[in-house]
Amino acid sequence: MRCFARFALAASLLSLPGCLEIEQTVTLAADGSGRLEFAMAMREVTIAEVRQAGAAAQLGGAFDPTAVFDKEKTERELVAAGFVPVSHVAEQNGSRRNVKLCATFADFATLQRNPVNGTQAEWELAKGPKAGTAKLTFYPQGRAAWIAARDKAEQLRDEVDPIVAEFFRKRQQQLAGLDLALRIAVPGEVYMWTKNMSKTGEREVTAHVRAADIRTPEDLVRRLAPRFELIFDARGLDLALE
């Protein structure tokens, strides 16, 4: 799933100039099946920058940041990952490209292969801290990357590095228009959630990252490889927990 994986990596690095808007909603049912909804809007200049960044980093394979706008290619790759495509609408509005897609998945194992998130992403569903609860965790760049980013952020908090500060200043100027949202809906009431999310419904939490939220190098590093976690009522679940 190279095209989605490379785009997910580029987007997660929060280094794209100009407008970039991404909204992803994952709805999990009691039996582990669910629904994926993904929407993205980006300017042509941003697409060009992503392509250049991919080539410069030699990420491997054909780097095609416009692949998600191609209905046939997108649906083919979703099917290969085990998803069932429901809809795909792409359009051009002036200098902006927009796409909305929807697909369903039959079980939690298929969600873990979600091509939109790329190959590094990890989803975990385990028993919660109390009987009758479950813990759902999502690492967009993987658990190891989250640990490394957490350690680096703590180091940046305690040290003042002028080189890092200058790098961040330049990156911060490029973040105007950044708006990333992740929404997770689960089959039971949400009891607890990590502080990088907000409870937006009885069974729903949302993570939102905007340019204004990234004020320090520590903020940037933490958003490179975050962890999103929630604990919810699992008494109605119909699947085994780790």
mmCIF file of C-alpha atoms in Angstrom:
data_model
loop_
_atom_site.group_PDB
_atom_site.id
_atom_site.type_symbol
_atom_site.label_atom_id
_atom_site.label_comp_id
_atom_site.label_asym_id
_atom_site.label_seq_id
_atom_site.Cartn_x
_atom_site.Cartn_y
_atom_site.Cartn_z
ATOM 1 C CA MET A 1 0.000 0.000 0.000
ATOM 2 C CA ARG A 2 2.828 2.329 -0.962
ATOM 3 C CA CYS A 3 0.948 5.373 -2.212
ATOM 4 C CA PHE A 4 -1.170 5.725 0.949
ATOM 5 C CA ALA A 5 1.692 4.753 3.255
ATOM 6 C CA ARG A 6 4.038 7.377 1.860
ATOM 7 C CA PHE A 7 1.358 10.065 1.944
ATOM 8 C CA ALA A 8 0.457 9.187 5.529
ATOM 9 C CA LEU A 9 4.117 9.519 6.493
ATOM 10 C CA ALA A 10 4.473 12.893 4.794
ATOM 11 C CA ALA A 11 1.275 14.202 6.364
ATOM 12 C CA SER A 12 2.249 13.020 9.835
ATOM 13 C CA LEU A 13 5.529 14.907 9.660
ATOM 14 C CA LEU A 14 3.507 18.131 9.631
ATOM 15 C CA SER A 15 5.989 19.710 7.250
ATOM 16 C CA LEU A 16 3.728 20.559 4.339
ATOM 17 C CA PRO A 17 3.345 24.168 3.178
ATOM 18 C CA GLY A 18 -0.022 25.695 2.471
ATOM 19 C CA CYS A 19 -3.458 24.301 3.158
ATOM 20 C CA LEU A 20 -3.839 20.664 4.183
ATOM 21 C CA GLU A 21 -7.059 19.378 5.684
ATOM 22 C CA ILE A 22 -7.599 15.729 6.614
ATOM 23 C CA GLU A 23 -10.512 14.216 8.508
ATOM 24 C CA GLN A 24 -10.721 10.517 9.281
ATOM 25 C CA THR A 25 -13.540 8.781 11.132
ATOM 26 C CA VAL A 26 -13.316 5.174 12.303
ATOM 27 C CA THR A 27 -16.512 3.617 13.646
ATOM 28 C CA LEU A 28 -16.101 0.292 15.454
ATOM 29 C CA ALA A 29 -19.051 -2.062 15.959
ATOM 30 C CA ALA A 30 -19.502 -4.569 18.780
ATOM 31 C CA ASP A 31 -18.309 -7.504 16.635
ATOM 32 C CA GLY A 32 -15.112 -5.735 15.481
ATOM 33 C CA SER A 33 -16.447 -4.732 12.088
ATOM 34 C CA GLY A 34 -16.813 -1.096 11.197
ATOM 35 C CA ARG A 35 -16.716 1.823 8.849
ATOM 36 C CA LEU A 36 -13.920 4.087 7.622
ATOM 37 C CA GLU A 37 -14.595 7.604 6.347
ATOM 38 C CA PHE A 38 -11.765 9.733 4.984
ATOM 39 C CA ALA A 39 -11.796 13.272 3.585
ATOM 40 C CA MET A 40 -8.879 15.344 2.385
ATOM 41 C CA ALA A 41 -8.411 18.773 0.836
ATOM 42 C CA MET A 42 -5.074 20.074 -0.336
ATOM 43 C CA ARG A 43 -3.696 22.608 -2.762
ATOM 44 C CA GLU A 44 -1.840 21.681 -5.918
ATOM 45 C CA VAL A 45 1.305 23.352 -4.599
ATOM 46 C CA THR A 46 1.144 21.099 -1.526
ATOM 47 C CA ILE A 47 0.878 18.002 -3.713
ATOM 48 C CA ALA A 48 3.975 19.130 -5.607
ATOM 49 C CA GLU A 49 5.882 19.651 -2.350
ATOM 50 C CA VAL A 50 4.924 16.186 -1.110
ATOM 51 C CA ARG A 51 6.155 14.669 -4.366
ATOM 52 C CA GLN A 52 9.471 16.514 -4.071
ATOM 53 C CA ALA A 53 9.860 15.512 -0.407
ATOM 54 C CA GLY A 54 9.230 11.872 -1.258
ATOM 55 C CA ALA A 55 11.817 11.876 -4.039
ATOM 56 C CA ALA A 56 14.393 13.651 -1.902
ATOM 57 C CA ALA A 57 13.926 11.220 0.967
ATOM 58 C CA GLN A 58 14.054 8.239 -1.413
ATOM 59 C CA LEU A 59 11.126 6.623 0.372
ATOM 60 C CA GLY A 60 11.076 3.761 -2.090
ATOM 61 C CA GLY A 61 8.750 2.829 -4.909
ATOM 62 C CA ALA A 62 6.676 5.183 -6.989
ATOM 63 C CA PHE A 63 5.691 8.076 -4.765
ATOM 64 C CA ASP A 64 2.285 9.280 -5.981
ATOM 65 C CA PRO A 65 0.609 11.697 -3.558
ATOM 66 C CA THR A 66 -2.352 12.078 -5.922
ATOM 67 C CA ALA A 67 -3.229 8.367 -5.782
ATOM 68 C CA VAL A 68 -6.030 8.875 -3.266
ATOM 69 C CA PHE A 69 -7.819 11.083 -5.819
ATOM 70 C CA ASP A 70 -7.897 8.191 -8.316
ATOM 71 C CA LYS A 71 -11.088 6.208 -7.654
ATOM 72 C CA GLU A 72 -10.032 3.038 -9.473
ATOM 73 C CA LYS A 73 -6.614 2.871 -7.862
ATOM 74 C CA THR A 74 -7.931 3.734 -4.406
ATOM 75 C CA GLU A 75 -10.696 1.139 -4.473
ATOM 76 C CA ARG A 76 -8.311 -1.505 -5.790
ATOM 77 C CA GLU A 77 -5.937 -0.932 -2.895
ATOM 78 C CA LEU A 78 -8.737 -0.850 -0.330
ATOM 79 C CA VAL A 79 -9.997 -4.203 -1.602
ATOM 80 C CA ALA A 80 -6.479 -5.627 -1.468
ATOM 81 C CA ALA A 81 -6.363 -4.655 2.234
ATOM 82 C CA GLY A 82 -9.695 -6.379 2.916
ATOM 83 C CA PHE A 83 -11.991 -3.335 2.862
ATOM 84 C CA VAL A 84 -15.235 -3.020 0.948
ATOM 85 C CA PRO A 85 -15.420 0.338 -0.881
ATOM 86 C CA VAL A 86 -18.714 2.197 -0.452
ATOM 87 C CA SER A 87 -18.108 5.556 -2.100
ATOM 88 C CA HIS A 88 -15.367 7.741 -3.569
ATOM 89 C CA VAL A 89 -15.857 11.330 -4.742
ATOM 90 C CA ALA A 90 -12.959 13.477 -5.961
ATOM 91 C CA GLU A 91 -13.171 16.976 -7.385
ATOM 92 C CA GLN A 92 -11.072 19.997 -8.223
ATOM 93 C CA ASN A 93 -12.091 23.405 -6.897
ATOM 94 C CA GLY A 94 -9.765 26.030 -8.285
ATOM 95 C CA SER A 95 -6.302 25.361 -6.889
ATOM 96 C CA ARG A 96 -7.611 22.832 -4.368
ATOM 97 C CA ARG A 97 -8.261 19.129 -4.709
ATOM 98 C CA ASN A 98 -10.861 17.430 -2.539
ATOM 99 C CA VAL A 99 -11.652 13.782 -2.004
ATOM 100 C CA LYS A 100 -14.091 11.885 0.203
ATOM 101 C CA LEU A 101 -14.165 8.128 0.493
ATOM 102 C CA CYS A 102 -15.962 5.556 2.589
ATOM 103 C CA ALA A 103 -15.316 1.853 3.087
ATOM 104 C CA THR A 104 -16.335 -0.875 5.510
ATOM 105 C CA PHE A 105 -14.281 -3.586 7.190
ATOM 106 C CA ALA A 106 -15.395 -6.993 8.462
ATOM 107 C CA ASP A 107 -13.188 -7.328 11.538
ATOM 108 C CA PHE A 108 -10.613 -5.595 13.712
ATOM 109 C CA ALA A 109 -7.721 -7.352 11.958
ATOM 110 C CA THR A 110 -8.726 -5.629 8.721
ATOM 111 C CA LEU A 111 -8.770 -2.226 10.426
ATOM 112 C CA GLN A 112 -5.146 -2.844 11.369
ATOM 113 C CA ARG A 113 -4.373 -2.963 7.637
ATOM 114 C CA ASN A 114 -6.105 0.359 6.963
ATOM 115 C CA PRO A 115 -4.244 1.666 3.888
ATOM 116 C CA VAL A 116 -5.088 5.281 4.676
ATOM 117 C CA ASN A 117 -2.896 5.103 7.780
ATOM 118 C CA GLY A 118 0.131 3.511 6.106
ATOM 119 C CA THR A 119 2.219 0.525 7.054
ATOM 120 C CA GLN A 120 3.656 1.919 10.304
ATOM 121 C CA ALA A 121 0.299 2.414 12.013
ATOM 122 C CA GLU A 122 -0.750 0.090 14.843
ATOM 123 C CA TRP A 123 -4.208 -0.467 16.323
ATOM 124 C CA GLU A 124 -4.577 -2.363 19.601
ATOM 125 C CA LEU A 125 -7.732 -3.548 21.348
ATOM 126 C CA ALA A 126 -7.238 -5.014 24.817
ATOM 127 C CA LYS A 127 -8.933 -5.514 28.162
ATOM 128 C CA GLY A 128 -9.390 -2.298 30.110
ATOM 129 C CA PRO A 129 -8.245 -1.540 33.668
ATOM 130 C CA LYS A 130 -11.550 -2.718 35.132
ATOM 131 C CA ALA A 131 -13.846 -5.646 34.402
ATOM 132 C CA GLY A 132 -16.259 -4.882 31.589
ATOM 133 C CA THR A 133 -14.040 -2.265 29.955
ATOM 134 C CA ALA A 134 -11.834 -2.283 26.864
ATOM 135 C CA LYS A 135 -8.851 -0.171 25.835
ATOM 136 C CA LEU A 136 -8.461 0.936 22.222
ATOM 137 C CA THR A 137 -5.088 2.405 21.229
ATOM 138 C CA PHE A 138 -3.960 3.870 17.931
ATOM 139 C CA TYR A 139 -0.326 4.660 17.078
ATOM 140 C CA PRO A 140 -0.309 6.383 13.643
ATOM 141 C CA GLN A 141 3.451 5.855 13.295
ATOM 142 C CA GLY A 142 3.746 2.753 15.485
ATOM 143 C CA ARG A 143 4.370 2.250 19.195
ATOM 144 C CA ALA A 144 8.173 2.391 18.920
ATOM 145 C CA ALA A 145 7.976 5.750 17.139
ATOM 146 C CA TRP A 146 5.657 7.099 19.839
ATOM 147 C CA ILE A 147 8.113 6.112 22.576
ATOM 148 C CA ALA A 148 11.016 7.726 20.693
ATOM 149 C CA ALA A 149 9.021 10.921 20.101
ATOM 150 C CA ARG A 150 7.979 11.089 23.744
ATOM 151 C CA ASP A 151 11.586 10.778 24.889
ATOM 152 C CA LYS A 152 12.752 13.412 22.406
ATOM 153 C CA ALA A 153 10.006 15.814 23.451
ATOM 154 C CA GLU A 154 11.047 15.513 27.093
ATOM 155 C CA GLN A 155 14.627 16.235 26.089
ATOM 156 C CA LEU A 156 13.582 19.332 24.143
ATOM 157 C CA ARG A 157 11.585 20.537 27.113
ATOM 158 C CA ASP A 158 14.691 20.463 29.299
ATOM 159 C CA GLU A 159 17.208 21.791 26.766
ATOM 160 C CA VAL A 160 17.465 24.893 24.593
ATOM 161 C CA ASP A 161 19.041 24.062 21.235
ATOM 162 C CA PRO A 162 19.363 27.077 18.896
ATOM 163 C CA ILE A 163 19.575 24.844 15.813
ATOM 164 C CA VAL A 164 16.374 23.036 16.736
ATOM 165 C CA ALA A 165 14.711 26.364 17.545
ATOM 166 C CA GLU A 166 15.591 27.764 14.104
ATOM 167 C CA PHE A 167 14.395 24.614 12.355
ATOM 168 C CA PHE A 168 11.105 24.822 14.225
ATOM 169 C CA ARG A 169 10.686 28.519 13.398
ATOM 170 C CA LYS A 170 10.923 27.753 9.671
ATOM 171 C CA ARG A 171 8.572 24.773 9.957
ATOM 172 C CA GLN A 172 6.060 26.802 11.919
ATOM 173 C CA GLN A 173 5.794 29.299 9.064
ATOM 174 C CA GLN A 174 4.837 26.453 6.727
ATOM 175 C CA LEU A 175 1.987 25.143 8.836
ATOM 176 C CA ALA A 176 -0.626 27.775 7.987
ATOM 177 C CA GLY A 177 -3.863 26.073 6.997
ATOM 178 C CA LEU A 178 -3.020 22.756 8.631
ATOM 179 C CA ASP A 179 -6.129 21.056 10.004
ATOM 180 C CA LEU A 180 -6.028 17.338 10.892
ATOM 181 C CA ALA A 181 -8.857 15.486 12.627
ATOM 182 C CA LEU A 182 -9.264 11.905 13.781
ATOM 183 C CA ARG A 183 -12.627 10.741 15.109
ATOM 184 C CA ILE A 184 -13.134 7.344 16.754
ATOM 185 C CA ALA A 185 -16.548 5.935 17.632
ATOM 186 C CA VAL A 186 -16.850 2.776 19.719
ATOM 187 C CA PRO A 187 -19.777 0.486 20.671
ATOM 188 C CA GLY A 188 -19.828 1.463 24.355
ATOM 189 C CA GLU A 189 -19.730 4.604 26.468
ATOM 190 C CA VAL A 190 -16.284 6.225 26.598
ATOM 191 C CA TYR A 191 -14.970 6.560 30.146
ATOM 192 C CA MET A 192 -11.388 7.821 29.723
ATOM 193 C CA TRP A 193 -9.244 9.185 26.902
ATOM 194 C CA THR A 194 -5.763 10.623 26.387
ATOM 195 C CA LYS A 195 -5.385 14.382 26.737
ATOM 196 C CA ASN A 196 -4.676 14.828 23.023
ATOM 197 C CA MET A 197 -8.331 13.940 22.377
ATOM 198 C CA SER A 198 -11.711 15.312 23.413
ATOM 199 C CA LYS A 199 -14.933 13.475 24.131
ATOM 200 C CA THR A 200 -17.369 14.604 21.428
ATOM 201 C CA GLY A 201 -20.186 12.151 22.095
ATOM 202 C CA GLU A 202 -21.186 9.454 24.563
ATOM 203 C CA ARG A 203 -19.333 6.872 22.457
ATOM 204 C CA GLU A 204 -17.008 9.131 20.496
ATOM 205 C CA VAL A 205 -13.681 10.941 20.890
ATOM 206 C CA THR A 206 -11.928 13.316 18.497
ATOM 207 C CA ALA A 207 -8.326 14.404 18.090
ATOM 208 C CA HIS A 208 -7.798 17.712 16.338
ATOM 209 C CA VAL A 209 -4.491 19.271 15.320
ATOM 210 C CA ARG A 210 -4.344 22.770 13.885
ATOM 211 C CA ALA A 211 -1.389 24.984 13.079
ATOM 212 C CA ALA A 212 -2.145 27.134 16.129
ATOM 213 C CA ASP A 213 -1.719 24.087 18.398
ATOM 214 C CA ILE A 214 1.963 23.711 17.485
ATOM 215 C CA ARG A 215 3.719 26.420 19.472
ATOM 216 C CA THR A 216 7.028 24.779 20.455
ATOM 217 C CA PRO A 217 9.504 22.183 19.120
ATOM 218 C CA GLU A 218 8.144 19.840 21.787
ATOM 219 C CA ASP A 219 4.626 20.230 20.373
ATOM 220 C CA LEU A 220 5.868 19.377 16.891
ATOM 221 C CA VAL A 221 7.780 16.278 17.973
ATOM 222 C CA ARG A 222 4.849 14.907 19.968
ATOM 223 C CA ARG A 223 2.617 15.256 16.930
ATOM 224 C CA LEU A 224 5.061 13.429 14.684
ATOM 225 C CA ALA A 225 4.227 10.122 16.351
ATOM 226 C CA PRO A 226 1.284 10.406 18.750
ATOM 227 C CA ARG A 227 -0.685 7.856 20.717
ATOM 228 C CA PHE A 228 -4.472 8.035 20.895
ATOM 229 C CA GLU A 229 -6.082 5.880 23.556
ATOM 230 C CA LEU A 230 -9.517 5.496 25.065
ATOM 231 C CA ILE A 231 -11.234 3.203 27.569
ATOM 232 C CA PHE A 232 -14.871 2.313 27.008
ATOM 233 C CA ASP A 233 -17.700 0.099 28.199
ATOM 234 C CA ALA A 234 -17.065 -3.317 26.649
ATOM 235 C CA ARG A 235 -19.972 -5.273 28.086
ATOM 236 C CA GLY A 236 -21.615 -5.443 24.669
ATOM 237 C CA LEU A 237 -18.509 -6.499 22.749
ATOM 238 C CA ASP A 238 -18.706 -9.680 20.746
ATOM 239 C CA LEU A 239 -15.001 -10.304 20.119
ATOM 240 C CA ALA A 240 -12.033 -11.546 22.101
ATOM 241 C CA LEU A 241 -9.758 -9.009 23.806
ATOM 242 C CA GLU A 242 -5.999 -9.331 24.234
#
